[in-house]
Coordinates of C-alpha atoms and ligand atoms in Angstrom, one line a residue:
X18 CA 20.8 14.7 14.6
X19 CA 24.5 13.9 14.2
X20 CA 25.6 16.5 11.6
X21 CA 27.1 15.1 8.4
X22 CA 27.1 11.5 9.7
X23 CA 25.0 10.2 6.8
X24 CA 28.0 9.5 4.6
X25 CA 30.0 7.7 7.3
X26 CA 27.7 4.7 7.2
X27 CA 27.0 4.6 3.5
X28 CA 26.9 1.0 2.0
X29 CA 26.5 -0.7 5.4
X30 CA 23.1 -2.1 6.4
X31 CA 23.1 0.6 9.1
X32 CA 23.5 3.1 6.3
X33 CA 20.5 1.9 4.3
X34 CA 20.4 -0.3 1.2
X35 CA 21.2 1.4 -2.1
X36 CA 20.5 4.7 -0.4
X37 CA 22.7 6.6 -2.9
X38 CA 20.3 5.7 -5.7
X39 CA 17.7 8.0 -4.2
X40 CA 18.6 11.6 -5.1
X41 CA 15.9 13.3 -2.9
X42 CA 17.4 11.7 0.2
X43 CA 20.5 14.0 -0.3
X44 CA 18.3 17.0 0.3
X45 CA 18.8 19.2 3.4
X46 CA 16.1 20.8 5.4
X47 CA 17.6 24.1 6.5
X48 CA 21.0 23.1 7.9
X49 CA 19.9 19.5 8.7
X50 CA 20.1 16.4 6.6
X51 CA 16.7 15.2 5.5
X52 CA 15.5 12.3 7.6
X53 CA 12.6 10.8 5.7
X54 CA 10.5 8.6 7.9
X55 CA 7.2 8.7 5.9
X56 CA 7.7 5.9 3.4
X57 CA 4.3 4.4 4.3
X58 CA 2.7 7.5 2.8
X59 CA 4.9 7.3 -0.3
X60 CA 8.3 6.0 -1.0
X61 CA 11.1 8.1 -2.5
X62 CA 12.0 7.3 -6.1
X63 CA 15.3 6.0 -7.3
X64 CA 17.3 7.6 -10.0
X65 CA 16.4 4.8 -12.4
X66 CA 12.7 5.5 -12.1
X67 CA 13.2 9.2 -12.6
X68 CA 15.4 8.4 -15.7
X69 CA 12.8 6.0 -17.1
X70 CA 10.0 8.6 -16.7
X71 CA 12.2 11.2 -18.5
X72 CA 13.2 8.7 -21.2
X73 CA 9.7 7.7 -21.9
X74 CA 8.6 11.3 -22.4
X75 CA 11.6 12.2 -24.5
X76 CA 11.7 9.1 -26.7
X77 CA 8.5 7.0 -26.8
X78 CA 5.6 9.2 -25.7
X79 CA 2.5 8.0 -27.5
X80 CA -0.9 6.6 -26.6
X81 CA -1.1 2.8 -26.1
X82 CA -3.0 0.2 -28.1
X83 CA -4.3 2.8 -30.5
X84 CA -1.8 3.2 -33.3
X85 CA 0.4 1.2 -35.5
X86 CA 3.3 3.7 -35.6
X87 CA 6.7 3.1 -34.0
X88 CA 6.0 5.3 -31.0
X89 CA 2.6 3.8 -30.2
X90 CA 4.2 0.3 -30.5
X91 CA 6.9 1.3 -28.1
X92 CA 4.5 2.9 -25.6
X93 CA 2.3 -0.3 -25.8
X94 CA 5.3 -2.5 -25.3
X95 CA 6.4 -0.5 -22.2
X96 CA 2.9 -0.6 -20.8
X97 CA 2.5 -4.4 -21.3
X98 CA 6.0 -4.9 -20.0
X99 CA 4.9 -3.3 -16.7
X100 CA 2.0 -5.8 -16.6
X101 CA 4.4 -8.7 -17.1
X102 CA 6.9 -7.5 -14.5
X103 CA 4.2 -7.0 -11.9
X104 CA 2.8 -10.4 -12.6
X105 CA 6.4 -11.7 -12.0
X106 CA 6.8 -9.7 -8.9
X107 CA 3.8 -11.2 -7.1
X108 CA 3.8 -14.5 -9.0
X109 CA 0.4 -13.7 -10.5
X110 CA -1.4 -16.6 -12.3
X111 CA -0.8 -14.9 -15.7
X112 CA -0.1 -11.4 -17.0
X113 CA -3.8 -11.1 -17.9
X114 CA -4.5 -11.4 -14.1
X115 CA -3.0 -8.0 -13.7
X116 CA -5.3 -5.0 -14.2
X117 CA -3.5 -1.7 -14.3
X118 CA -5.2 1.0 -12.3
X119 CA -4.5 4.4 -10.7
X120 CA -3.7 2.9 -7.4
X121 CA -4.8 0.6 -4.6
X122 CA -7.9 2.7 -3.9
X123 CA -9.0 2.6 -7.6
X124 CA -8.4 -1.2 -7.6
X125 CA -10.7 -1.7 -4.6
X126 CA -13.4 0.6 -6.0
X127 CA -13.2 -1.4 -9.3
X128 CA -13.7 -4.6 -7.3
X129 CA -16.6 -3.2 -5.3
X130 CA -18.4 -1.9 -8.3
X131 CA -17.6 -4.9 -10.4
X132 CA -19.2 -7.3 -7.9
X133 CA -22.3 -5.3 -7.3
X134 CA -24.4 -7.2 -9.8
X135 CA -23.8 -10.5 -8.0
X136 CA -24.8 -9.4 -4.5
X137 CA -28.2 -9.6 -2.9
X138 CA -29.7 -7.7 0.0
X139 CA -28.7 -9.4 3.2
X140 CA -25.4 -10.7 1.8
X141 CA -22.5 -10.0 4.1
X142 CA -19.0 -8.6 3.7
X143 CA -16.4 -9.2 6.4
X144 CA -13.7 -6.6 6.9
X145 CA -11.4 -5.9 9.8
X146 CA -11.3 -3.0 12.3
X147 CA -7.8 -2.2 11.1
X148 CA -8.6 -1.4 7.5
X149 CA -7.4 1.7 5.6
X150 CA -10.4 3.8 4.4
X151 CA -9.6 2.5 0.9
X152 CA -10.6 -1.0 2.0
X153 CA -13.6 0.2 3.9
X154 CA -15.4 3.1 2.2
X155 CA -15.9 1.4 -1.2
X156 CA -17.5 -1.6 0.6
X157 CA -19.7 0.7 2.7
X158 CA -20.9 2.4 -0.5
X159 CA -21.6 -1.0 -2.0
X160 CA -23.4 -2.1 1.2
X161 CA -25.6 1.0 1.0
X162 CA -26.4 0.5 -2.7
X163 CA -27.2 -3.3 -2.3
X164 CA -28.5 -3.3 1.3
X165 CA -25.6 -5.6 2.5
X166 CA -24.4 -6.2 6.0
X167 CA -20.9 -5.3 7.0
X168 CA -19.1 -7.3 9.7
X169 CA -15.7 -6.7 11.3
X170 CA -13.0 -8.8 12.7
X171 CA -12.0 -7.0 16.0
X172 CA -8.5 -5.9 16.9
X173 CA -7.0 -7.0 20.2
X174 CA -5.2 -4.7 22.6
X175 CA -2.0 -6.0 21.2
X176 CA -2.9 -4.7 17.8
X177 CA -3.6 -8.1 16.2
X178 CA -6.7 -9.5 14.6
X179 CA -8.8 -11.3 17.2
X180 CA -9.6 -14.5 15.3
X181 CA -11.3 -16.3 18.2
X182 CA -14.7 -15.5 16.7
X183 CA -13.8 -15.9 13.1
X184 CA -16.0 -19.0 12.6
X185 CA -19.1 -17.1 13.7
X186 CA -18.2 -14.0 11.7
X187 CA -18.0 -15.9 8.5
X188 CA -21.5 -17.0 7.8
X189 CA -23.3 -18.7 5.0
X190 CA -24.2 -15.2 3.8
X191 CA -20.6 -14.0 3.7
X192 CA -19.7 -13.3 0.1
X193 CA -16.4 -11.5 0.5
X194 CA -13.7 -11.1 3.1
X195 CA -11.4 -8.1 2.7
X196 CA -8.3 -7.5 4.8
X197 CA -5.1 -5.6 4.9
X198 CA -1.9 -7.6 4.7
X199 CA 0.3 -5.1 6.6
X200 CA -1.5 -2.5 8.7
X201 CA -0.5 1.0 7.8
X202 CA -1.0 2.1 11.5
X203 CA -0.2 -1.0 13.7
X204 CA 2.4 -2.5 11.4
X205 CA 0.8 -5.9 12.1
X206 CA 1.3 -8.5 9.4
X207 CA -2.0 -10.4 9.3
X208 CA -2.2 -14.2 8.9
X209 CA -3.9 -13.8 5.5
X210 CA -3.6 -17.4 4.4
X211 CA -5.3 -18.7 7.5
X212 CA -8.2 -16.3 7.2
X213 CA -8.4 -16.9 3.4
X214 CA -8.6 -20.6 4.0
X215 CA -11.6 -20.2 6.4
X216 CA -13.3 -17.8 4.0
X217 CA -12.9 -19.9 0.9
X218 CA -14.2 -23.0 2.8
X219 CA -17.5 -21.0 3.2
X220 CA -17.4 -19.9 -0.5
X221 CA -16.5 -16.3 0.2
X222 CA -14.1 -14.3 -2.0
X223 CA -10.9 -13.0 -0.4
X224 CA -9.5 -9.6 -1.2
X225 CA -6.1 -8.6 0.2
X226 CA -4.8 -5.0 0.5
X227 CA -1.1 -5.3 0.1
X228 CA -0.4 -1.5 -0.2
X229 CA 2.1 -1.6 2.7
X230 CA 3.7 -4.9 1.8
X231 CA 4.6 -4.6 -1.8
X232 CA 8.3 -3.7 -2.3
X233 CA 8.9 -4.3 1.4
X234 CA 8.7 -8.1 1.7
X235 CA 8.3 -11.1 -0.6
X236 CA 4.7 -11.6 -1.6
X237 CA 3.3 -14.4 -3.7
X238 CA -0.3 -14.4 -4.9
X239 CA -0.8 -18.1 -4.5
X240 CA 0.6 -18.3 -1.0
X241 CA -2.0 -16.0 0.2
X242 CA -4.9 -18.1 -1.0
X243 CA -6.7 -14.9 -2.0
X244 CA -8.9 -14.1 -5.0
X245 CA -7.6 -10.6 -5.4
X246 CA -4.7 -8.5 -4.3
X247 CA -4.3 -4.7 -4.6
X248 CA -1.4 -2.3 -4.3
X249 CA 0.0 1.0 -5.5
X250 CA 3.3 1.5 -7.3
X251 CA 4.2 4.7 -5.4
X252 CA 4.7 2.9 -2.1
X253 CA 7.2 0.5 -3.8
X254 CA 9.6 3.1 -5.2
X255 CA 7.6 3.6 -8.3
X256 CA 5.6 6.7 -9.6
X257 CA 2.2 7.9 -8.3
X258 CA -0.9 7.4 -10.3
X259 CA -0.3 3.7 -10.9
X260 CA -1.6 0.7 -9.1
X261 CA -2.7 -2.9 -9.7
X262 CA -5.5 -5.3 -9.1
X263 CA -4.2 -8.9 -9.4
X264 CA -7.0 -11.4 -9.4
X265 CA -7.8 -14.9 -10.4
X266 CA -8.8 -14.8 -14.1
X267 CA -12.1 -16.5 -13.2
X268 CA -12.9 -13.6 -10.9
X269 CA -12.0 -11.0 -13.4
X270 CA -14.3 -12.6 -15.9
X271 CA -17.2 -12.2 -13.4
X272 CA -16.7 -8.5 -12.8
X273 CA -18.7 -5.8 -14.6
X274 CA -16.4 -3.0 -15.8
X275 CA -16.8 0.1 -13.7
X276 CA -15.8 2.6 -16.3
X277 CA -16.8 2.7 -20.0
X278 CA -15.0 4.4 -22.8
X279 CA -12.2 3.8 -25.2
X280 CA -9.8 0.8 -24.9
X281 CA -12.2 -1.3 -22.9
X282 CA -14.5 -2.3 -25.7
X283 CA -14.6 -4.9 -28.5
X284 CA -17.5 -3.6 -30.6
X285 CA -19.4 -0.4 -30.1
X286 CA -22.8 0.2 -31.7
X287 CA -24.9 3.3 -31.1
X288 CA -27.1 1.5 -28.7
X289 CA -24.8 -1.0 -27.1
X290 CA -21.3 -2.4 -26.9
X291 CA -19.3 -5.5 -26.1
X292 CA -16.3 -5.6 -23.8
X293 CA -12.7 -6.3 -24.6
X294 CA -11.0 -9.4 -23.1
X295 CA -9.7 -9.2 -19.5
X296 CA -7.8 -7.3 -18.3
X297 CA -8.3 -4.5 -20.9
X298 CA -12.0 -4.3 -20.2
X299 CA -11.1 -2.6 -16.9
X300 CA -8.8 -0.1 -18.4
X301 CA -11.0 2.5 -20.0
X302 CA -9.4 5.7 -21.4
X303 CA -5.8 6.8 -21.6
X304 CA -3.7 5.2 -18.8
X305 CA -0.6 6.6 -17.0
X306 CA 1.7 5.1 -19.6
X307 CA 4.8 7.0 -18.3
X308 CA 4.3 5.6 -14.8
X309 CA 3.9 2.1 -16.2
X310 CA 7.0 2.5 -18.3
X311 CA 9.0 3.6 -15.2
X312 CA 7.7 1.1 -12.6
X313 CA 9.9 -1.8 -13.9
X314 CA 12.9 0.2 -12.9
X315 CA 11.6 0.1 -9.3
X316 CA 11.0 -3.6 -9.6
X317 CA 14.6 -4.0 -10.9
X318 CA 15.9 -2.2 -7.8
X319 CA 14.0 -4.3 -5.2
X320 CA 15.0 -7.5 -7.1
X321 CA 18.6 -6.4 -7.2
X322 CA 18.6 -6.1 -3.4
X323 CA 16.3 -9.0 -2.8
X324 CA 12.9 -8.7 -1.0
X325 CA 14.2 -11.0 1.8
X326 CA 17.1 -8.6 2.4
X327 CA 14.8 -5.6 2.3
X328 CA 12.5 -7.3 4.8
X329 CA 15.4 -8.1 7.1
X330 CA 16.7 -4.6 6.9
X331 CA 13.4 -3.0 7.7
X332 CA 12.9 -5.5 10.5
X333 CA 16.2 -4.4 12.1
X334 CA 15.3 -0.7 11.8
X335 CA 11.8 -1.5 13.3
X336 CA 13.3 -3.5 16.2
X337 CA 15.7 -0.6 16.9
X338 CA 12.8 2.0 16.7
X339 CA 10.6 -0.1 19.0
X340 CA 13.4 -0.4 21.5
X341 CA 14.4 3.2 21.4
X342 CA 10.8 4.4 21.7
X343 CA 10.2 2.0 24.6
X344 CA 13.3 3.3 26.4
X345 CA 12.0 6.9 26.1
X346 CA 9.1 5.9 28.4
X347 CA 5.6 7.4 28.6
X348 CA 4.6 6.5 25.1
X349 CA 1.9 4.2 24.0
X350 CA 3.3 2.2 21.1
X351 CA 0.9 0.3 18.9
X352 CA 1.1 -3.1 17.3
X353 CA 3.0 -6.3 18.2
X354 CA 6.3 -5.9 20.1
X355 CA 8.0 -8.5 18.0
X356 CA 9.4 -7.1 14.8
X357 CA 8.9 -10.4 13.1
X358 CA 5.2 -9.9 13.4
X359 CA 5.2 -6.5 11.8
X360 CA 6.2 -4.4 8.8
X361 CA 8.5 -1.4 8.7
X362 CA 6.6 1.2 10.6
X363 CA 5.8 2.2 14.1
X364 CA 2.9 4.4 15.4
X365 CA 2.8 5.9 18.9
X366 CA 0.9 8.3 21.1
X367 CA 2.6 10.7 23.5
X368 CA 0.0 11.9 26.1
X369 CA 1.9 15.2 26.5
X370 CA 2.4 16.2 22.9
X371 CA -0.3 16.1 20.2
X372 CA 1.0 14.3 17.1
X373 CA 0.4 17.4 15.0
X374 CA 2.7 19.5 17.4
X375 CA 5.2 16.6 17.4
X376 CA 5.4 16.4 13.7
X377 CA 5.8 20.1 13.4
X378 CA 8.7 20.2 15.8
X379 CA 10.3 17.1 14.2
X380 CA 10.0 18.8 10.8
X381 CA 12.1 21.7 12.1
X382 CA 14.8 19.1 12.9
X383 CA 14.5 17.7 9.3
X384 CA 12.6 14.6 10.5
X385 CA 9.6 13.8 8.4
X386 CA 7.0 11.7 10.1
X387 CA 3.2 11.5 9.7
X388 CA 0.7 12.7 12.2
X389 CA -3.1 12.0 12.1
X390 CA -5.4 9.1 11.6
X391 CA -3.5 7.7 8.6
X392 CA -6.8 7.1 6.8
X393 CA -7.9 4.7 9.5
X394 CA -10.3 6.6 11.7
X395 CA -12.2 3.5 13.0
X396 CA -9.0 1.9 14.1
X397 CA -8.0 5.1 16.0
X398 CA -11.4 5.1 17.7
X399 CA -10.7 1.5 18.7
X400 CA -7.3 2.6 20.0
X401 CA -9.0 5.4 21.9
X402 CA -6.8 8.2 20.5
X403 CA -7.7 10.9 17.9
X404 CA -4.4 10.6 16.1
X405 CA -1.0 8.9 16.3
X406 CA 2.5 9.8 15.1
X407 CA 3.9 7.3 12.6
X408 CA 7.5 6.7 11.5
X409 CA 7.8 4.4 8.5
X410 CA 10.8 2.9 6.8
X411 CA 12.1 1.7 3.5
X412 CA 15.1 0.0 2.2
X413 CA 17.0 3.3 2.3
X414 CA 16.3 4.0 6.0
X415 CA 19.4 4.4 8.2
X416 CA 19.7 3.4 11.8
X417 CA 20.8 6.9 12.8
X418 CA 17.6 8.3 11.4
X419 CA 15.8 6.6 14.3
X420 CA 18.3 8.3 16.6
X421 CA 17.3 11.6 15.0
X422 CA 13.6 10.8 15.6
X423 CA 14.3 10.1 19.3
X424 CA 16.4 13.3 19.7
X425 CA 13.5 15.2 18.1
X426 CA 11.0 13.6 20.5
X427 CA 13.1 14.5 23.5
X428 CA 13.4 18.1 22.2
X429 CA 9.6 18.2 21.6
X430 CA 8.9 17.1 25.2
X431 CA 11.2 19.9 26.5
X432 CA 9.1 22.4 24.5
X433 CA 6.1 21.1 26.3
X434 CA 7.7 21.3 29.7
X435 CA 8.8 17.6 30.2
Ligands
LIG24 C1 -3.0 -0.2 3.8 C2 -3.3 0.8 2.7 N1 -4.3 0.5 1.8 C3 -4.6 1.3 0.8 C4 -3.9 2.5 0.7 C5 -4.3 3.4 -0.4 O1 -3.3 3.6 -1.4 P1 -3.4 4.7 -2.5 O2 -3.7 6.0 -1.8 O3 -2.1 4.6 -3.2 O4 -4.6 4.3 -3.4 C6 -2.9 2.9 1.6 C7 -2.3 4.2 1.5 O5 -1.8 4.7 2.4 C8 -2.6 2.0 2.6 O6 -1.6 2.3 3.5

């Protein structure tokens, strides 16, 4: 890692976009500058988000929707502002189409539970081989409860969805098609609109997991042709413990609430209750109001830079990473070679150094990557490896952080006698 070089490039695209807004990135690991290449796991948070979290707790902390005092009104306003801003971010049909959840995983569980009453034994759900466990396990659980059949769109050797058999995979029994927008392992950006079109023609619902797209590229609900879209705030420069389900209002009206309790009801009698209107009927109990109050600051930041600009930046970083890893030789690099077809992350396998050893050695050089199956075990089985090493990027990623990664890989190989 070139020592101290981080400030030399500040403000240029090579130096990352608005990097100086992210205090944690100034950290050093021992005598090395921190090189954070794990944004796909969670993004770092800008000062404005940290300040908003602090301001909320110091000035407005109260429970939402429950009181008529000033603080409760402010907390409710902050919470509902988050809903409106998220609706704006993804061009949702209406703010009421946005359910506030704990994260993408919670949103997918909410959907799977909410649809249960509509599904009959023998109905089919079509997923893909590249799903994160969050878009796999809830459907498996539902399939077990309702005796459904799961089918899967296969992944090609190039790390793309093999759509050649799509017509046969979507049958008259297919009730739902669920797929990831940007794979968290392959980086592949899937042709969601095309698949959604085929699914809707057969009357199936379409659920899109945009956990790795939100905050990294423009995303408009209507362009996808989907019925529901899920994502988490923490991967888009916002706080943890906050996520969203954006869905067509007609779909939300059909879902049974998964959790009962305060906030989600209209009238409660000792023996029975009626539900609040959408989206509140899916938001039982006290939500993470502080996180919701802070997320608009992250949206401000990505809108200040522009999602097209962020996408272009991550694309250049990814292209540089692909080229540098390729030049190293001996690695298997997963996903499309063209950076236009992928998001800001690269996973690879070095036959001589296990990803766990690699990430430990890289960590000693201040380089944070992720090693393992990245919550996609079936995909790793398809790739024929137990684990991969993943470097992932954000708007703040600098070109010289890729160089630090490459230097670390060379050093790791030396440790293992190559
Ligand atoms: C593609 C994808 N889907 C879903 C998730 C789950 O997100 P969360 O853990 O924030 O619920 C992740 C997280 O890594 C992901 O990468």
